[in-house]
Coordinates of C-alpha atoms and ligand atoms in Angstrom, one line a residue:
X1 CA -81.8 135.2 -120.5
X2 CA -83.9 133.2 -118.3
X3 CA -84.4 135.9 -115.5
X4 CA -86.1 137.6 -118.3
X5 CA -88.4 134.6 -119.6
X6 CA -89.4 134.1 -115.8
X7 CA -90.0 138.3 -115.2
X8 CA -92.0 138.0 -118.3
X9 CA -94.1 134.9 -117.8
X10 CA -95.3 136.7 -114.2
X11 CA -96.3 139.7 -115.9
X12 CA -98.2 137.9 -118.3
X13 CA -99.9 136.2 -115.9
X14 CA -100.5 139.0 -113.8
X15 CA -102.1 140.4 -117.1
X16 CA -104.1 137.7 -118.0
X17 CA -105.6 137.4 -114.3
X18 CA -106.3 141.2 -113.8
X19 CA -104.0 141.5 -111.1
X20 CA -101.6 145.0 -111.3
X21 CA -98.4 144.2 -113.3
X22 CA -95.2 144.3 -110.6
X23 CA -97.8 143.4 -107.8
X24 CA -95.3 139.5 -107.3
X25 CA -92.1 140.2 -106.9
X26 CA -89.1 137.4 -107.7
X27 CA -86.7 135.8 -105.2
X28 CA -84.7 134.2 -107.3
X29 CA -83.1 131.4 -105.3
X30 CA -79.6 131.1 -105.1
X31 CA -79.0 128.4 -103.1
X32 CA -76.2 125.7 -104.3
X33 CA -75.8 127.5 -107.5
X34 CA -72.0 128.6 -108.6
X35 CA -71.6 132.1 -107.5
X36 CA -70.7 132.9 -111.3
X37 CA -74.7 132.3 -112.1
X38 CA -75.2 134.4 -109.1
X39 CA -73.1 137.4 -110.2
X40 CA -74.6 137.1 -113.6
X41 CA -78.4 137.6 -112.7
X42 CA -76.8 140.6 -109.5
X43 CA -75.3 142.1 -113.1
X44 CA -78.6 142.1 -115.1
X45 CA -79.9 144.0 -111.9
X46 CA -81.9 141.9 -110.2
X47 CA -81.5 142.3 -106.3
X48 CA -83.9 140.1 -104.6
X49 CA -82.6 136.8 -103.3
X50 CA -83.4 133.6 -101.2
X51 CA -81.5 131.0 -99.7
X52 CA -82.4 128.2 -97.3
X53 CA -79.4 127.8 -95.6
X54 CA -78.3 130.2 -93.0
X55 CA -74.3 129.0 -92.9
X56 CA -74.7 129.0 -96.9
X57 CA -76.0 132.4 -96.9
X58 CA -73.4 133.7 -94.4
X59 CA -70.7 132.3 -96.9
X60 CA -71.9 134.1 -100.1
X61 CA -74.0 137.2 -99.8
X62 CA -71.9 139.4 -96.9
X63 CA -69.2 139.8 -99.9
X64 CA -71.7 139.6 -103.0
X65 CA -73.2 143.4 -100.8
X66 CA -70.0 145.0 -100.6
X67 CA -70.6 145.3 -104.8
X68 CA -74.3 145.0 -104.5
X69 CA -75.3 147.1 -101.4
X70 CA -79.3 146.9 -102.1
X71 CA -79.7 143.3 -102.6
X72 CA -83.0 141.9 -100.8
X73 CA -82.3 138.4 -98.9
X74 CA -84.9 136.2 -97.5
X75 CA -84.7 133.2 -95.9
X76 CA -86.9 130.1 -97.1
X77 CA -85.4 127.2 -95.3
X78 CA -86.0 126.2 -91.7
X79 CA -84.4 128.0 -88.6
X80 CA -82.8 126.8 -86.0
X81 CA -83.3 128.6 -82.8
X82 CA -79.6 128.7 -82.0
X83 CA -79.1 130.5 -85.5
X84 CA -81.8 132.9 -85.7
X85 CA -79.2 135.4 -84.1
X86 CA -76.9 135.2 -87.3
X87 CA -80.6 135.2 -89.6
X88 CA -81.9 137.8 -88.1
X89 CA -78.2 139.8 -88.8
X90 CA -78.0 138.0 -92.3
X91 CA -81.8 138.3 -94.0
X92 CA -84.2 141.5 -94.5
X93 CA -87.0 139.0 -94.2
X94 CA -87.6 135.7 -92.5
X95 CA -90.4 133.1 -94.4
X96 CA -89.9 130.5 -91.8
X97 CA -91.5 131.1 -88.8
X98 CA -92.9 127.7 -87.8
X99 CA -92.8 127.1 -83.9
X100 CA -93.6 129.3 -80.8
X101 CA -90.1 128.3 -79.2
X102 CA -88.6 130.1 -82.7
X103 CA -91.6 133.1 -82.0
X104 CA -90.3 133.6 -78.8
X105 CA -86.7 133.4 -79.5
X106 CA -86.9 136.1 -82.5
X107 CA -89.1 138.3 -80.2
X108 CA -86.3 138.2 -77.7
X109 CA -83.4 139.0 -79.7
X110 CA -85.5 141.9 -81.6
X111 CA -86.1 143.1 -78.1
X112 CA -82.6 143.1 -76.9
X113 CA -80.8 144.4 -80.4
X114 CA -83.5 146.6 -81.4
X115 CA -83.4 145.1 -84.7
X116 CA -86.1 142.5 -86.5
X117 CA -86.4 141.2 -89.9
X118 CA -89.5 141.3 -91.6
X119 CA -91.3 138.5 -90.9
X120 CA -93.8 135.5 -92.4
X121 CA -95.2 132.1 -91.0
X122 CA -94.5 129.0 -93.0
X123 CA -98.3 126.7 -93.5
X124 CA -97.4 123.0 -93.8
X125 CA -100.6 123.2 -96.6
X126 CA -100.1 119.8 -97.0
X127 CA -100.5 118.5 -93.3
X128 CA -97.1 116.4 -94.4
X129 CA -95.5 114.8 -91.4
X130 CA -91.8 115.4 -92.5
X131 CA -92.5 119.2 -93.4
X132 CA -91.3 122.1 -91.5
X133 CA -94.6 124.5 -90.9
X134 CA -97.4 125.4 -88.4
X135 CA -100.6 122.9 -89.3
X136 CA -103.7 125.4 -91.3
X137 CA -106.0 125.0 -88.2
X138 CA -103.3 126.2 -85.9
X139 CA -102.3 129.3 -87.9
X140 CA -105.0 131.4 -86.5
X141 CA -103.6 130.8 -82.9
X142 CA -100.2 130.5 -83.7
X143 CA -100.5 134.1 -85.5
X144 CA -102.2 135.6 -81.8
X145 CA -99.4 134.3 -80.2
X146 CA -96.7 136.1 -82.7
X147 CA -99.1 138.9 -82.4
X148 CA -98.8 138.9 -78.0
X149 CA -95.0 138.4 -77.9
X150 CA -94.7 142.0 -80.3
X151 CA -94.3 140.0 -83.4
X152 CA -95.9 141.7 -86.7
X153 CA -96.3 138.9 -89.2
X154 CA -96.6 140.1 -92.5
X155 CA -96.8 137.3 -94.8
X156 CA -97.5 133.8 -95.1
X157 CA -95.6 130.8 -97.4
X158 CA -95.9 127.3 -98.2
X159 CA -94.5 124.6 -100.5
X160 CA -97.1 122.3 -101.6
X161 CA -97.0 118.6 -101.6
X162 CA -95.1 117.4 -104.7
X163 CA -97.7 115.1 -106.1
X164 CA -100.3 117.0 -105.7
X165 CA -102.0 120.5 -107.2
X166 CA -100.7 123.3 -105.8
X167 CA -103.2 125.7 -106.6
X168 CA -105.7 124.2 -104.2
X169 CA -102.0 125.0 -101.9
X170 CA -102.1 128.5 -103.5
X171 CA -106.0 128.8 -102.6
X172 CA -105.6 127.9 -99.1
X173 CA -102.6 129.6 -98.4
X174 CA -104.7 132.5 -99.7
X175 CA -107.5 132.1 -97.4
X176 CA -105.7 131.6 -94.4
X177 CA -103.7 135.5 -94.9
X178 CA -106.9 136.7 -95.7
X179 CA -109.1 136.2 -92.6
X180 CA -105.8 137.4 -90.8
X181 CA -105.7 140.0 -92.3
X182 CA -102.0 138.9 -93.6
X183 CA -101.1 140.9 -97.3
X184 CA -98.1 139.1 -98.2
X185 CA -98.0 135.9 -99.8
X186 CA -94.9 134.0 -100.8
X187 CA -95.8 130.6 -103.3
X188 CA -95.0 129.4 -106.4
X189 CA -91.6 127.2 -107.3
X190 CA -90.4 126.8 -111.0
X191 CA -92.7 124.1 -111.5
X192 CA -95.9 126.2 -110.4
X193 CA -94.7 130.7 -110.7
X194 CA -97.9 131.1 -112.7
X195 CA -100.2 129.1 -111.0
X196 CA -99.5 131.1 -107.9
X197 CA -99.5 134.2 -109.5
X198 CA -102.8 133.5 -110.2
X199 CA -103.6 132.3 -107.3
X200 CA -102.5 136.2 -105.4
X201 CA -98.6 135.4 -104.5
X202 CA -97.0 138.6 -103.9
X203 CA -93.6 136.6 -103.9
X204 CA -92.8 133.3 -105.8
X205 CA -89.6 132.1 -105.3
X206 CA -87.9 130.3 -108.1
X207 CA -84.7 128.6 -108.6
X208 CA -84.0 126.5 -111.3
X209 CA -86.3 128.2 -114.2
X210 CA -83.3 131.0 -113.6
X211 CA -80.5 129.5 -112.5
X212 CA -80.2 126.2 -114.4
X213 CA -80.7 122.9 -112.2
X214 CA -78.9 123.1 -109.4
X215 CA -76.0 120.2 -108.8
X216 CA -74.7 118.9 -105.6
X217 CA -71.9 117.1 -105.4
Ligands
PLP1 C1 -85.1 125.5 -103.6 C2 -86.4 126.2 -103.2 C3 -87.2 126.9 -104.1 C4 -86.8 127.0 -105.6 O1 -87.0 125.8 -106.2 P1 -87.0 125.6 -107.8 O2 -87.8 124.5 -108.1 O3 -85.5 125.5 -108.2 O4 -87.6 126.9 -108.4 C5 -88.3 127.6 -103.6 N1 -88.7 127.5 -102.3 C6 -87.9 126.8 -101.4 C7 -88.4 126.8 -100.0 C8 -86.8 126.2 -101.8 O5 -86.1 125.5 -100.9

């Protein structure tokens, strides 16, 4: 099935790169599909999952992990500060982190349940006005501020322009987590898996290359 075309294609291109095999894992990404596509990838044992939507999430995956207690959920769309209580109950790892208001928020809640998500900052690579996303040559201070409010940043993602390479994307995105001394790196869409994989992503996140396109009515 197509889970196993897209497994297969990163750990060819892991191969072919001289990266280790398994080093980018595969959030497949659920969101909008029909839960029956859902269920069938859950049964041929894949566990790790994104969605963008918080109230879309909360819908699905609370009863999909009574059956399928060790899924992995990370969130890849924007947060809203008034839901990051229900994210922060809902996903084991946050890739949105965009905004000090949202920093300070999750640092507060973490402080007062005793309970944080892992957590990565979303880099607007493509300095596009409309998209959610710190700007690259505020990363390094946005990071110190996570960093002063308790904050342990683990990872970095982006979605590159659509008309334009993302492996320049990839390369940046790369750059920036390195001189931060960031390991994780989340990149890489249907379109582009390999070309992140070569580019170092430790997570791509793909939809459509395992789901089918996805259709909204
Ligand atoms: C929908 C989405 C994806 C997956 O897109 P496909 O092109 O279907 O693989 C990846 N990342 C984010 C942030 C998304 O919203």
């Amino acid at each position: 099935m197509a889970l196993n075309d897209v497994l297969q294609k990163i750990r060819d291109e892991e191969k072919r790169v001289g990266r280790a095999v398994g080093a980018t894992r595969l959030v497949a990404v659920s969101k909008v599909q029909p839960l029956g596509r859902v269920v069938a990838v859950l049964d041929d044992g894949h566990r790790l999952f994104g969605e963008n939507k918080v109230q879309e999430a909360a819908g699905k995956w609370p009863d999909l992990r009574e059956k399928y207690n060790d899924v992995v959920l990370h969130l890849i769309g924007p947060l809203q500060t008034n839901k990051a209580r229900q994210a922060m109950e809902l996903f084991d790892v946050i890739e949105t982190i965009d905004r000090p208001k949202l920093a300070r928020t999750i640092a507060r809640l973490a402080e007062e349940t005793g309970h944080c998500p892992r957590l990565f900052v979303q880099v607007n690579t493509g300095e596009e006005e409309q998209k959610a996303g710190v700007m690259p040559e505020d990363v390094d201070a946005f990071l110190a501020e996570c960093r002063d409010l308790g904050l342990r940043i683990e990872g970095l993602m982006c979605i590159p322009p659509v008309d334009e390479e993302p492996s320049l994307h990839f390369a940046l995105l790369a750059k920036i987590a390195k001189r931060n001394g960031i390991e994780e790196l989340s990149m890489g869409m249907s379109g582009d898996f390999e070309r992140a994989v070569a580019q170092g992503a430790t997570y791509v996140r793909v939809g459509s290359a395992i789901f089918g396109d996805r259709v909204y009515d």
